[in-house]
Amino acid sequence: MTDATLTQGRSTSPFAGLMSGTVGPVIVVVSAIMAIWYIAAVALNTPFQYDLYERAGQTDVSTSQLITDTLAQKKPVLPAPHQVVIEIYKTTVEKKITSKRSLIYHSGITLSSTLLGFLIGTSLGILLAIGIVHSRVLDKSLMPWVISSQTIPILAIAPMIIVVLNAVGISGLLPKAMISTYLSFFPVTVGMVKGLRSPEVIHMDLMHTYSATRLQAFWKLRLPYAVPYLFTSMKIGMAASLVGAIVGELPTGAVAGLGARLLAGSYYGQTIQIWSALLMAAFLAGSLVALIGVIEKLTLKRMGMNR
Amino acid sequence: MTALASAKDTEMVVNKNSASPNRVIDIDNLSLTFETNDGPVHALSDIDLKIDEGDFVSFIGPSGCGKTTLLRVIADLERPTAGSITVNGVSPEEARLNRAYGYVFQAAALYPWRTIARNIALPLEIMGLGKDVQQHRIKKNMELVNLSGFEKKYPWQLSGGMQQRASIARALAVEPDLLLMDEPFGALDEIVRDHLNEQLLQLWAKTNKTVVFVTHSIPEAVFLSTKIVVLCPRPGRIYDIIDSDLPRDRNLDIRETPEFLKIAHRVRDGLRAGHSYED
Ligand SMILES: Nc1ncnc2c1ncn2[C@@H]1O[C@H](COP(=O)(O)OP(=O)(O)OP(=O)(O)O)[C@@H](O)[C@H]1O
Ligand SMILES: [Mg+2]
C-alpha cells in the first residue's frame, strides 16, 4: 500500500491522484463496468429497435435517437443500468412492503428461507465435521457421501426435494430451506474438518501431557483453532444458501420470493424485472456475507487474534 | 486429586519393594527408530539411565542427537521401539495419566487466543482446580519468571523470551514432582538466563523436585545439574554420564571454582568426541 502510494506520488501521470486511496479505484472500476454495460445494452437492443422502426415505417433515424430508444425499451434484451435502478426504486421505495409487487416483500421471503437453511446447514456441517474429525469410521464412511452429494446438480435435486417433502405434507418455508441446507452444509463441513484438524502438533502434544480428555481438547484447543475456518466457510455457505433458496423457488411455481420474480419475469419477458431481482439477490448476498465478516472481526477481536 | 493421591500410593508401594528407594526414571536398553520415507532413523540406541528422586539431570549433546526424543519418551509423547522404561515405577503412559510431570517444550507453545494468565490457567482448568487456587498459582508463578503485569497480554504482544518464560510458568503452575524441560532458556539473554537458572535451582532445592533438563550450554548444565548426560549422534546414544560432586546449595559464583571447571572440561571433551563421530 505505502509502496504503491509512494511511487504514484512521484509519477506525473494524471491517473496518479485518482488511483491512490480506495475511493478512486472503486469509482474507476464501477464507471468502467457501467460504460461496458451501456455499450452492451445499445449493441444488444439495436436489432429489435430496427425492427420497431421498420414496422413504424421510420427510415431516417439519427444515431442519438437510436441510442436513446435502445435504452428505453419496455422489454429490452439487456436493460440499461438506469432502467434497472428505476425499477428497483419503484418496487422498493414506492411500494408498501406488504404489497405483492414490492421487491422488499419478495426479498424477505427469500431471505427467511436462506437464513433458516443456512442455520440448519451450518449446524449440520459443524456436527458432521466433529464426527468426522473424532472418528475414523465416520471419516471413511461419511466424507465420500458429503463430497458426492455436491456433484449432483442442484437444479436436478431441488424439484425432487420439494416434491418429496410436499408429498409428506411439508410445504412452505422448510422445503426451500432444505435446498439451502443442502448447498450450505458442504463448505461448512469441509472448512470445519480442516479447522478442527489444524492445531499445531506441539499444541496437541501439550494437551497430551496434561492427559486432557477428548472433550477438553475439543473445547480448549480444536474449536478455538477452527473459528477462523468456520467464518470463512460460513461466508461461502451463506452465498450458497441464497442461491439454494432462489433455486428452490423456481420449480414449484412459487408465487413469492426473488426466485418467483425471476420466473415470472422470464415468462413474460420482463427483463427489467429479472435484472432488478438479480441485482437485489446480489445485494442481499453481499450484505449477508459482509455481516458475517463483521461478526468474524468482532469475534476474533474478542479472542485476541486480531493482529 | 484422587488420581494424584493414588499415584503417590503406588509410588510408595513400588519404592518399598524395589532395590533403589527413590527411583523416578528407570531406562533399560531403550532404542527408538523412526520409520521415515527415506529409511529408518535411529534416534536413540541402547539407552541405559537411572534417575532418582531429587536429581537434577541435564542432557547435553550436538543437535539431532536425540535429546528431545528421549525427553518425549519419558513424557509418553513417543513410544520406544525396544527396551523398557518406567516413570515412578509405572509405564510412561500411566505416569502421564497420573499427571506425574510438567513439560516445557523447546518452543513456547502458548495458545494465541488466550491471554498469558489464561495460558497458565490452561493445565489448571484441565486438572479441575478451583478458581482461587488457579489465581494463586498464576500470580505466584508469573512473579517467579518476572512476568507480573503481563497477565492480560496476548502471546503475540510479548517477545520470544517472555513467551518462553510464560511457558515455564505454565509448567511450574502444575506443581509437578517431575519437571521435564527441553531447552527452556535457549531463547533468553545471558542475564535473564542466569536469573532463571538461580530461580530454578532454588525451587529445586526447596521442593526436592526431580528435573530433567535439555541444554546446549555447558556452563548451564554444570551449574544446574547433579548428573550430566552427554549424548552423541547417529545413532543417538549416551557417551558419558557425569555425577557432579558440586554442593546442592550453589550460587553463580561457583562457576569460577576449579571443581566447576573440571566438570565443564569433562563435558566439553565428551561433546568433542561426540562431534568427531560425525566426520
Ligand atoms: N517424528 C520424527 N520422525 C522422524 N525423525 C525424527 C522425528 N523426530 C525426530 N527425528 C529425528 O531424530 C533425531 C533426533 O532428534 P531430536 O529432536 O531428539 O534431536 P535433539 O537432540 O533434540 O536436537 P536439537 O538440539 O536440535 O533440539 C534427528 O535425527 C531427527 O531428525
Ligand atoms: Mg531438541
Coordinates of C-alpha atoms and ligand atoms in Angstrom, one line a residue:
Chain A
M1 CA 0.0 0.0 0.0
T2 CA 2.6 2.5 1.1
D3 CA 5.0 1.5 -1.6
A4 CA 2.3 1.9 -4.3
T5 CA 1.4 5.4 -2.9
L6 CA 5.0 6.4 -2.9
T7 CA 5.7 5.5 -6.5
Q8 CA 2.4 7.1 -7.6
G9 CA 3.3 10.3 -5.7
R10 CA 6.4 10.6 -7.8
S11 CA 4.8 9.8 -11.2
T12 CA 3.3 12.6 -13.2
S13 CA 0.5 10.6 -14.7
P14 CA -2.9 12.2 -14.5
F15 CA -4.2 9.0 -13.1
A16 CA -1.8 9.0 -10.2
G17 CA -4.1 11.0 -7.9
L18 CA -7.1 9.1 -8.9
M19 CA -5.7 5.7 -8.3
S20 CA -4.4 6.4 -4.8
G21 CA -6.6 5.6 -1.8
T22 CA -9.6 3.3 -2.2
V23 CA -12.3 5.6 -3.4
G24 CA -10.6 6.5 -6.7
P25 CA -10.0 2.9 -7.9
V26 CA -13.5 1.9 -6.9
I27 CA -15.0 4.8 -8.9
V28 CA -12.9 3.9 -11.8
V29 CA -13.9 0.2 -11.8
V30 CA -17.6 1.0 -11.3
S31 CA -17.6 3.5 -14.1
A32 CA -15.8 1.0 -16.4
I33 CA -18.5 -1.6 -15.6
M34 CA -21.3 1.0 -16.3
A35 CA -19.7 2.0 -19.6
I36 CA -19.4 -1.6 -20.8
W37 CA -23.0 -2.3 -19.6
Y38 CA -24.4 0.7 -21.6
I39 CA -22.4 -0.1 -24.7
A40 CA -23.6 -3.7 -24.5
A41 CA -27.2 -2.6 -23.9
V42 CA -27.1 -0.4 -27.0
A43 CA -25.5 -3.1 -29.1
L44 CA -27.8 -5.9 -28.0
N45 CA -31.0 -3.8 -28.2
T46 CA -30.3 -2.3 -31.6
P47 CA -31.6 -5.2 -33.8
F48 CA -35.0 -5.1 -32.1
Q49 CA -35.1 -1.4 -32.3
Y50 CA -34.5 -1.5 -36.1
D51 CA -37.5 -4.0 -36.3
L52 CA -39.6 -1.4 -34.5
Y53 CA -38.5 1.4 -36.8
E54 CA -39.2 -0.8 -39.8
R55 CA -42.7 -1.6 -38.6
A56 CA -43.4 2.0 -37.8
G57 CA -42.1 3.0 -41.3
Q58 CA -39.4 5.2 -39.8
T59 CA -36.4 5.2 -42.0
D60 CA -34.3 8.2 -41.2
V61 CA -33.3 7.9 -37.6
S62 CA -30.3 9.7 -36.1
T63 CA -27.7 7.8 -34.1
S64 CA -28.5 9.7 -30.9
Q65 CA -32.2 8.9 -31.4
L66 CA -31.3 5.3 -31.8
I67 CA -29.2 5.2 -28.7
T68 CA -31.9 6.9 -26.6
D69 CA -34.5 4.5 -27.9
T70 CA -32.4 1.3 -27.3
L71 CA -32.0 2.4 -23.7
A72 CA -35.7 3.0 -23.2
Q73 CA -37.3 -0.2 -24.5
K74 CA -40.0 -1.9 -22.4
K75 CA -38.7 -5.4 -22.8
P76 CA -35.0 -4.9 -23.8
V77 CA -32.7 -7.9 -24.3
L78 CA -30.4 -6.2 -21.9
P79 CA -31.9 -3.4 -19.8
A80 CA -29.8 -0.3 -19.2
P81 CA -28.5 0.2 -15.6
H82 CA -30.7 3.2 -15.1
Q83 CA -33.8 1.2 -16.1
V84 CA -33.0 -1.4 -13.5
V85 CA -32.3 1.3 -10.9
I86 CA -35.6 2.9 -11.6
E87 CA -37.4 -0.4 -11.4
I88 CA -35.8 -1.3 -8.1
Y89 CA -36.7 2.2 -6.8
K90 CA -40.3 1.8 -7.9
T91 CA -40.6 -1.7 -6.3
T92 CA -38.9 -0.9 -3.1
V93 CA -39.4 2.7 -2.0
E94 CA -42.7 3.4 -3.8
K95 CA -44.4 0.1 -2.9
K96 CA -45.7 -0.9 0.5
I97 CA -43.7 -3.7 2.0
T98 CA -46.8 -5.9 2.2
S99 CA -47.6 -5.4 -1.4
K100 CA -47.2 -8.4 -3.7
R101 CA -45.3 -6.2 -6.1
S102 CA -42.8 -5.0 -3.5
L103 CA -39.3 -6.3 -4.1
I104 CA -38.6 -6.0 -0.4
Y105 CA -41.5 -8.3 0.3
H106 CA -40.1 -10.9 -2.1
S107 CA -36.6 -10.4 -0.8
G108 CA -37.9 -11.0 2.7
I109 CA -39.4 -14.3 1.7
T110 CA -36.2 -15.5 0.1
L111 CA -34.2 -14.2 3.0
S112 CA -36.2 -16.1 5.6
S113 CA -35.6 -19.5 3.8
T114 CA -32.0 -18.5 3.2
L115 CA -31.4 -17.9 6.9
L116 CA -33.3 -20.9 8.0
G117 CA -31.4 -23.1 5.5
F118 CA -28.1 -21.5 6.5
L119 CA -28.7 -22.1 10.1
I120 CA -29.6 -25.8 9.7
G121 CA -26.8 -26.2 7.1
T122 CA -24.2 -24.7 9.4
S123 CA -25.2 -26.7 12.4
L124 CA -25.3 -29.9 10.3
G125 CA -21.9 -29.0 8.8
I126 CA -20.4 -28.4 12.3
L127 CA -21.8 -31.7 13.7
L128 CA -20.6 -33.7 10.7
A129 CA -17.2 -32.2 11.0
I130 CA -17.0 -33.0 14.7
G131 CA -17.9 -36.6 13.9
I132 CA -15.5 -36.9 11.0
V133 CA -12.6 -35.5 13.0
H134 CA -13.2 -37.7 16.0
S135 CA -14.0 -41.0 14.4
R136 CA -12.0 -42.8 11.7
V137 CA -15.1 -44.8 10.8
L138 CA -17.2 -41.6 10.2
D139 CA -14.3 -40.1 8.3
K140 CA -14.1 -43.1 6.0
S141 CA -17.9 -43.6 5.7
L142 CA -19.3 -40.0 5.7
M143 CA -16.7 -38.0 3.8
P144 CA -17.3 -39.7 0.4
W145 CA -21.1 -39.1 0.7
V146 CA -20.5 -35.5 1.7
I147 CA -18.4 -34.9 -1.4
S148 CA -20.6 -36.9 -3.8
S149 CA -23.6 -35.0 -2.6
Q150 CA -22.2 -31.9 -4.2
T151 CA -21.6 -33.5 -7.5
I152 CA -25.3 -33.7 -8.2
P153 CA -26.5 -30.6 -9.9
I154 CA -28.8 -28.7 -7.5
L155 CA -31.3 -28.0 -10.3
A156 CA -31.8 -31.7 -10.6
I157 CA -32.3 -32.4 -7.0
A158 CA -34.3 -29.3 -6.0
P159 CA -37.6 -30.3 -7.6
M160 CA -37.3 -33.8 -6.0
I161 CA -36.7 -32.4 -2.5
I162 CA -39.7 -30.1 -2.9
V163 CA -42.0 -32.8 -4.4
V164 CA -41.0 -35.4 -1.7
L165 CA -41.4 -33.0 1.1
N166 CA -44.7 -31.8 -0.2
A167 CA -45.8 -35.4 -0.5
V168 CA -45.2 -35.9 3.2
G169 CA -47.1 -32.8 4.0
I170 CA -44.3 -30.4 4.5
S171 CA -44.6 -27.2 2.4
G172 CA -43.8 -23.5 2.6
L173 CA -40.6 -22.4 4.1
L174 CA -38.9 -25.7 5.0
P175 CA -38.6 -27.4 1.6
K176 CA -36.9 -24.3 0.2
A177 CA -34.7 -24.1 3.3
M178 CA -33.7 -27.7 2.8
I179 CA -32.2 -26.8 -0.5
S180 CA -30.3 -24.0 1.1
T181 CA -29.2 -26.5 3.7
Y182 CA -28.1 -28.9 1.0
L183 CA -25.8 -26.3 -0.5
S184 CA -24.5 -24.7 2.6
F185 CA -23.6 -27.7 4.8
F186 CA -20.9 -28.7 2.4
P187 CA -18.5 -25.7 2.7
V188 CA -19.0 -25.7 6.5
T189 CA -18.2 -29.4 6.8
V190 CA -15.1 -29.2 4.7
G191 CA -13.9 -25.9 6.4
M192 CA -14.6 -27.2 9.9
V193 CA -12.9 -30.5 9.3
K194 CA -9.9 -28.6 8.1
G195 CA -10.1 -26.2 11.1
L196 CA -10.6 -28.8 13.7
R197 CA -7.6 -30.7 12.3
S198 CA -5.4 -27.6 12.1
P199 CA -4.0 -27.3 15.6
E200 CA -0.2 -27.5 15.5
V201 CA 1.4 -30.8 16.7
I202 CA 3.0 -29.0 19.6
H203 CA -0.3 -27.7 20.9
M204 CA -1.8 -31.2 20.6
D205 CA 1.2 -32.6 22.5
L206 CA 0.7 -30.1 25.2
M207 CA -2.9 -31.4 25.7
H208 CA -1.4 -34.9 25.7
T209 CA 1.0 -34.1 28.5
Y210 CA -2.0 -32.7 30.6
S211 CA -3.8 -36.0 29.9
A212 CA -6.7 -33.9 28.7
T213 CA -9.8 -35.8 27.6
R214 CA -11.0 -35.6 24.0
L215 CA -13.8 -33.3 25.1
Q216 CA -11.4 -30.9 26.8
A217 CA -9.0 -31.0 23.8
F218 CA -12.0 -30.2 21.7
W219 CA -13.3 -27.2 23.7
K220 CA -10.0 -25.8 24.7
L221 CA -7.9 -26.4 21.5
R222 CA -9.7 -27.7 18.4
L223 CA -12.7 -25.4 18.5
P224 CA -10.9 -22.1 19.0
Y225 CA -8.5 -23.2 16.3
A226 CA -11.4 -23.8 13.9
V227 CA -13.1 -20.4 14.5
P228 CA -11.4 -18.6 11.6
Y229 CA -12.1 -21.5 9.3
L230 CA -15.7 -21.6 10.4
F231 CA -16.2 -17.9 9.4
T232 CA -14.6 -18.4 6.0
S233 CA -16.8 -21.4 5.2
M234 CA -19.9 -19.6 6.6
K235 CA -19.4 -16.8 4.1
I236 CA -19.4 -19.4 1.3
G237 CA -22.2 -21.2 2.9
M238 CA -24.3 -18.1 3.2
A239 CA -24.0 -17.2 -0.5
A240 CA -24.8 -20.8 -1.4
S241 CA -27.8 -20.7 0.8
L242 CA -29.2 -17.7 -1.1
V243 CA -28.7 -19.5 -4.4
G244 CA -30.4 -22.5 -2.9
A245 CA -33.4 -20.5 -1.7
I246 CA -33.8 -18.9 -5.2
V247 CA -33.4 -22.2 -7.0
G248 CA -35.9 -23.7 -4.5
E249 CA -38.5 -21.1 -5.6
L250 CA -38.1 -21.9 -9.3
P251 CA -39.6 -25.5 -9.8
T252 CA -42.6 -25.0 -7.5
G253 CA -44.0 -22.1 -9.4
A254 CA -43.8 -20.3 -6.1
V255 CA -45.8 -17.1 -6.0
A256 CA -43.4 -15.2 -3.8
G257 CA -39.7 -14.8 -3.4
L258 CA -36.9 -13.5 -5.6
G259 CA -36.9 -16.8 -7.5
A260 CA -40.6 -16.4 -8.3
R261 CA -39.9 -12.9 -9.6
L262 CA -37.2 -14.3 -11.8
L263 CA -39.5 -16.9 -13.1
A264 CA -42.4 -14.6 -13.6
G265 CA -40.1 -12.1 -15.3
S266 CA -38.9 -14.8 -17.8
Y267 CA -42.4 -16.0 -18.5
Y268 CA -43.5 -12.5 -19.6
G269 CA -40.2 -11.4 -21.0
Q270 CA -39.9 -8.8 -18.3
T271 CA -36.2 -8.4 -18.5
I272 CA -36.1 -5.3 -16.3
Q273 CA -37.9 -7.2 -13.6
I274 CA -35.4 -10.1 -13.9
W275 CA -32.4 -7.9 -13.7
S276 CA -33.8 -6.0 -10.7
A277 CA -34.4 -9.3 -8.9
L278 CA -30.9 -10.4 -9.8
L279 CA -29.3 -7.2 -8.5
M280 CA -31.4 -7.5 -5.4
A281 CA -30.2 -11.0 -4.8
A282 CA -26.6 -9.9 -5.4
F283 CA -27.1 -7.1 -2.9
L284 CA -28.6 -9.4 -0.4
A285 CA -25.8 -11.9 -0.7
G286 CA -23.2 -9.1 -0.4
S287 CA -24.9 -7.8 2.8
L288 CA -25.2 -11.2 4.4
V289 CA -21.6 -12.0 3.7
A290 CA -20.5 -8.6 4.9
L291 CA -22.5 -9.2 8.1
I292 CA -20.7 -12.4 8.8
G293 CA -17.4 -10.5 8.1
V294 CA -18.3 -8.0 10.8
I295 CA -19.2 -10.8 13.3
E296 CA -16.0 -12.5 12.4
K297 CA -14.0 -9.4 13.1
L298 CA -15.6 -8.8 16.5
T299 CA -15.2 -12.5 17.5
L300 CA -11.6 -12.6 16.5
K301 CA -11.0 -9.4 18.4
R302 CA -12.6 -10.8 21.5
M303 CA -10.4 -13.9 21.1
G304 CA -7.3 -11.6 20.9
M305 CA -6.5 -12.8 17.3
N306 CA -7.0 -9.5 15.6
R307 CA -3.4 -8.8 14.8
Chain B
M1 CA -7.0 -35.1 43.1
T2 CA -7.7 -38.8 43.8
A3 CA -5.7 -39.7 40.8
L4 CA -2.7 -37.9 42.1
A5 CA -3.1 -39.4 45.6
S6 CA -3.3 -42.9 44.2
A7 CA -0.3 -42.2 42.1
K8 CA 1.6 -41.4 45.2
D9 CA 0.4 -44.6 46.8
T10 CA 1.6 -46.8 44.0
E11 CA 4.9 -45.0 44.0
M12 CA 5.4 -45.7 47.7
V13 CA 4.5 -49.3 47.3
V14 CA 6.9 -49.6 44.4
N15 CA 9.6 -47.8 46.4
K16 CA 9.2 -50.2 49.3
N17 CA 9.7 -53.2 47.0
S18 CA 12.4 -52.0 44.6
A19 CA 16.1 -52.2 45.4
S20 CA 16.7 -48.4 45.0
P21 CA 14.3 -46.5 47.1
N22 CA 13.6 -43.3 45.1
R23 CA 13.9 -44.3 41.5
V24 CA 11.9 -41.9 39.4
I25 CA 13.0 -42.9 35.9
D26 CA 14.5 -46.2 35.0
I27 CA 15.5 -46.7 31.4
D28 CA 16.9 -50.0 30.3
N29 CA 18.4 -50.8 27.0
L30 CA 16.0 -48.5 25.2
S31 CA 16.0 -47.8 21.5
L32 CA 13.8 -45.8 19.2
T33 CA 13.8 -45.9 15.5
F34 CA 11.7 -43.6 13.4
E35 CA 10.4 -45.1 10.2
T36 CA 10.6 -42.4 7.6
N37 CA 10.1 -42.3 3.9
D38 CA 13.8 -42.3 3.3
G39 CA 14.6 -45.2 5.6
P40 CA 14.8 -45.7 9.3
V41 CA 16.3 -43.0 11.6
H42 CA 18.0 -44.4 14.7
A43 CA 17.1 -41.6 17.0
L44 CA 18.0 -43.5 20.2
S45 CA 20.1 -46.6 20.7
D46 CA 20.8 -48.7 23.8
I47 CA 20.0 -46.0 26.3
D48 CA 20.5 -47.0 30.0
L49 CA 19.7 -44.3 32.5
K50 CA 18.6 -44.2 36.1
I51 CA 17.2 -41.0 37.6
D52 CA 16.4 -40.8 41.3
E53 CA 14.1 -38.5 43.2
G54 CA 15.7 -35.1 43.8
D55 CA 18.2 -35.5 40.9
F56 CA 18.8 -32.6 38.5
V57 CA 19.8 -34.3 35.3
S58 CA 20.9 -32.4 32.2
F59 CA 21.0 -33.9 28.7
I60 CA 23.7 -32.2 26.5
G61 CA 24.8 -33.1 23.0
P62 CA 25.0 -31.9 19.5
S63 CA 21.9 -31.0 17.6
G64 CA 20.0 -34.0 16.4
C65 CA 21.4 -36.5 18.9
G66 CA 18.1 -37.4 20.4
K67 CA 17.8 -35.2 23.5
T68 CA 14.2 -34.1 22.7
T69 CA 13.3 -37.6 21.6
L70 CA 14.5 -39.1 24.9
L71 CA 12.6 -36.5 26.9
R72 CA 9.5 -37.2 24.8
V73 CA 9.8 -40.9 25.5
I74 CA 9.8 -40.2 29.3
A75 CA 6.7 -38.0 28.7
D76 CA 4.9 -40.7 26.7
L77 CA 4.9 -38.5 23.7
E78 CA 6.9 -41.1 21.8
R79 CA 7.0 -44.9 22.2
P80 CA 10.3 -46.7 22.3
T81 CA 10.8 -49.5 19.7
A82 CA 12.8 -51.6 22.1
G83 CA 13.9 -51.8 25.7
S84 CA 12.0 -50.7 28.7
I85 CA 11.3 -47.6 30.7
T86 CA 9.4 -46.8 33.9
V87 CA 8.4 -43.5 35.3
N88 CA 7.6 -43.5 39.1
G89 CA 7.6 -47.3 38.8
V90 CA 4.9 -47.4 36.2
S91 CA 4.8 -47.1 32.4
P92 CA 5.2 -43.6 31.0
E93 CA 1.6 -43.7 29.9
E94 CA 0.3 -44.4 33.4
A95 CA 2.6 -41.8 34.8
R96 CA 1.2 -39.3 32.3
L97 CA -2.3 -40.2 33.1
N98 CA -1.4 -39.6 36.8
R99 CA -0.1 -36.2 35.8
A100 CA 3.3 -37.1 37.1
Y101 CA 5.2 -34.5 35.2
G102 CA 5.3 -31.0 33.8
Y103 CA 6.7 -30.5 30.4
V104 CA 8.4 -27.4 28.9
F105 CA 8.6 -27.6 25.2
Q106 CA 11.5 -26.3 23.1
A107 CA 9.1 -23.7 21.7
A108 CA 6.7 -21.8 23.9
A109 CA 3.5 -23.3 22.5
L110 CA 1.2 -20.8 24.0
Y111 CA -2.4 -20.7 22.7
P112 CA -2.8 -17.4 20.7
W113 CA -6.4 -16.8 21.8
R114 CA -5.6 -17.0 25.5
T115 CA -4.0 -14.2 27.5
I116 CA -0.8 -15.1 29.4
A117 CA -2.7 -15.6 32.6
R118 CA -5.3 -17.8 30.9
N119 CA -2.5 -19.8 29.2
I120 CA -1.0 -20.5 32.6
A121 CA -4.5 -21.4 33.8
L122 CA -5.0 -24.0 31.0
P123 CA -3.5 -27.0 32.7
L124 CA -5.1 -26.0 36.0
E125 CA -8.5 -25.9 34.3
I126 CA -7.9 -29.3 32.8
M127 CA -7.0 -30.6 36.2
G128 CA -10.2 -29.1 37.5
L129 CA -8.7 -26.9 40.2
G130 CA -10.8 -24.2 41.9
K131 CA -10.7 -20.7 40.6
D132 CA -8.9 -19.3 43.7
V133 CA -6.2 -21.9 43.6
Q134 CA -5.8 -21.1 39.9
Q135 CA -5.4 -17.4 40.7
H136 CA -3.0 -18.0 43.4
R137 CA -0.8 -20.3 41.3
I138 CA -0.9 -17.9 38.3
K139 CA 0.2 -15.0 40.4
K140 CA 3.0 -16.9 42.2
N141 CA 4.5 -18.4 39.0
M142 CA 4.2 -15.2 37.0
E143 CA 6.2 -13.5 39.7
L144 CA 8.7 -16.3 39.7
V145 CA 9.5 -15.8 36.0
N146 CA 9.3 -12.0 36.3
L147 CA 6.2 -11.5 34.2
S148 CA 4.0 -9.8 36.7
G149 CA 1.9 -7.1 34.9
F150 CA 1.6 -9.1 31.7
E151 CA -1.4 -11.2 32.8
K152 CA -3.8 -9.6 30.3
K153 CA -1.4 -9.5 27.3
Y154 CA -1.7 -12.0 24.4
P155 CA 1.3 -14.1 23.5
W156 CA 2.0 -12.2 20.3
Q157 CA 2.3 -9.0 22.3
L158 CA 5.3 -10.5 24.1
S159 CA 8.9 -11.1 23.0
G160 CA 10.0 -14.6 22.3
G161 CA 11.9 -14.8 25.6
M162 CA 8.9 -13.6 27.5
Q163 CA 6.7 -16.2 25.8
Q164 CA 9.2 -18.9 26.8
R165 CA 9.1 -17.7 30.4
A166 CA 5.3 -17.8 30.3
S167 CA 5.5 -21.4 29.2
I168 CA 7.9 -22.2 32.1
A169 CA 5.4 -20.6 34.5
R170 CA 2.7 -22.7 32.9
A171 CA 4.6 -25.9 33.6
L172 CA 5.5 -24.9 37.1
A173 CA 1.9 -23.9 38.0
V174 CA 1.0 -27.6 37.7
E175 CA 3.5 -28.1 40.6
P176 CA 4.7 -31.5 39.4
D177 CA 7.2 -33.6 41.3
L178 CA 9.0 -34.2 38.0
L179 CA 9.9 -31.4 35.6
L180 CA 10.9 -32.2 32.0
M181 CA 12.4 -29.1 30.3
D182 CA 13.5 -29.0 26.7
E183 CA 16.0 -26.1 26.3
P184 CA 13.7 -23.8 28.3
F185 CA 16.2 -21.0 28.4
G186 CA 17.5 -21.3 24.9
A187 CA 15.8 -18.1 23.7
L188 CA 16.8 -15.9 26.6
D189 CA 19.7 -13.4 27.1
E190 CA 22.5 -14.3 29.4
I191 CA 21.4 -12.1 32.3
V192 CA 17.8 -13.4 32.3
R193 CA 19.1 -16.9 31.8
D194 CA 21.4 -16.6 34.9
H195 CA 18.5 -15.2 36.9
L196 CA 16.1 -18.0 35.9
N197 CA 18.9 -20.6 36.5
E198 CA 19.2 -19.4 40.1
Q199 CA 15.4 -19.3 40.5
L200 CA 15.1 -22.9 39.1
L201 CA 17.9 -24.1 41.4
Q202 CA 16.2 -22.5 44.4
L203 CA 12.9 -24.0 43.6
W204 CA 14.5 -27.4 43.1
A205 CA 16.5 -27.2 46.3
K206 CA 13.4 -26.1 48.2
T207 CA 10.9 -28.6 46.9
N208 CA 13.0 -31.7 46.2
K209 CA 11.7 -31.9 42.7
T210 CA 13.3 -34.1 40.1
V211 CA 14.3 -32.2 37.0
V212 CA 15.3 -33.5 33.6
F213 CA 16.8 -30.6 31.6
V214 CA 18.0 -30.3 28.0
T215 CA 20.5 -27.7 27.2
H216 CA 23.2 -26.8 24.7
S217 CA 25.2 -24.7 27.2
I218 CA 28.0 -26.4 29.1
P219 CA 28.1 -23.8 32.0
E220 CA 24.3 -24.1 32.4
A221 CA 24.4 -27.9 32.5
V222 CA 27.3 -27.9 35.1
F223 CA 25.8 -25.1 37.2
L224 CA 22.4 -26.8 37.5
S225 CA 23.0 -30.5 37.5
T226 CA 23.7 -33.3 39.8
K227 CA 24.1 -35.6 36.9
I228 CA 25.1 -34.6 33.3
V229 CA 24.3 -37.0 30.5
V230 CA 26.4 -36.4 27.3
L231 CA 24.8 -37.8 24.2
C232 CA 26.3 -38.3 20.8
P233 CA 24.5 -38.7 17.5
R234 CA 24.0 -41.3 14.7
P235 CA 22.7 -43.3 16.4
G236 CA 21.7 -41.2 19.4
R237 CA 23.3 -42.8 22.5
I238 CA 24.8 -41.9 25.8
Y239 CA 28.5 -41.1 25.6
D240 CA 29.2 -40.2 29.2
I241 CA 27.3 -39.8 32.5
I242 CA 29.0 -37.4 34.9
D243 CA 27.9 -37.3 38.5
S244 CA 28.6 -33.9 39.8
D245 CA 30.1 -33.5 43.2
L246 CA 29.3 -29.8 43.5
P247 CA 27.3 -29.0 46.6
R248 CA 23.5 -28.9 46.1
D249 CA 23.4 -25.4 47.6
R250 CA 25.2 -23.3 45.0
N251 CA 25.2 -19.8 43.6
L252 CA 26.5 -18.3 40.4
D253 CA 29.9 -17.7 41.8
I254 CA 30.6 -21.4 41.8
R255 CA 31.3 -21.1 38.1
E256 CA 34.7 -19.7 38.8
T257 CA 35.8 -22.6 41.0
P258 CA 38.2 -25.3 39.9
E259 CA 35.7 -28.1 40.7
F260 CA 33.2 -26.5 38.3
L261 CA 35.8 -26.0 35.6
K262 CA 36.9 -29.6 35.9
I263 CA 33.4 -30.9 35.3
A264 CA 32.9 -28.4 32.5
H265 CA 36.1 -29.7 30.9
R266 CA 34.9 -33.3 31.0
V267 CA 31.6 -32.3 29.4
R268 CA 33.5 -30.5 26.7
D269 CA 35.7 -33.5 26.0
G270 CA 32.6 -35.6 25.7
L271 CA 30.9 -33.2 23.3
R272 CA 34.1 -33.0 21.2
A273 CA 34.3 -36.8 21.0
G274 CA 30.6 -36.9 20.1
H275 CA 31.1 -34.4 17.3
S276 CA 34.1 -36.2 15.9
Y277 CA 31.8 -39.2 15.1
E278 CA 30.1 -37.0 12.6
D279 CA 33.1 -36.6 10.4
Ligands
LIG1 N1 8.9 -37.5 14.3 C1 10.1 -37.8 13.8 N2 10.1 -38.5 12.6 C2 11.3 -38.9 12.1 N3 12.5 -38.5 12.6 C3 12.5 -37.8 13.7 C4 11.3 -37.4 14.4 N4 11.6 -36.7 15.5 C5 13.0 -36.6 15.5 N5 13.5 -37.3 14.5 C6 15.0 -37.5 14.2 O1 15.5 -38.0 15.4 C7 16.8 -37.4 15.6 C8 16.8 -36.8 17.0 O2 16.0 -35.7 17.0 P1 15.8 -34.8 18.3 O3 14.8 -33.8 18.1 O4 15.6 -35.7 19.5 O5 17.2 -34.1 18.5 P2 17.7 -33.0 19.6 O6 18.9 -33.7 20.2 O7 16.6 -32.6 20.4 O8 18.2 -31.8 18.7 P3 18.2 -30.3 19.0 O9 19.3 -30.0 19.9 O10 18.5 -29.7 17.6 O11 16.9 -29.9 19.5 C9 17.0 -36.4 14.5 O12 17.8 -37.0 13.5 C10 15.7 -36.2 13.9 O13 15.7 -35.9 12.5
MG2 MG 15.6 -30.8 20.7

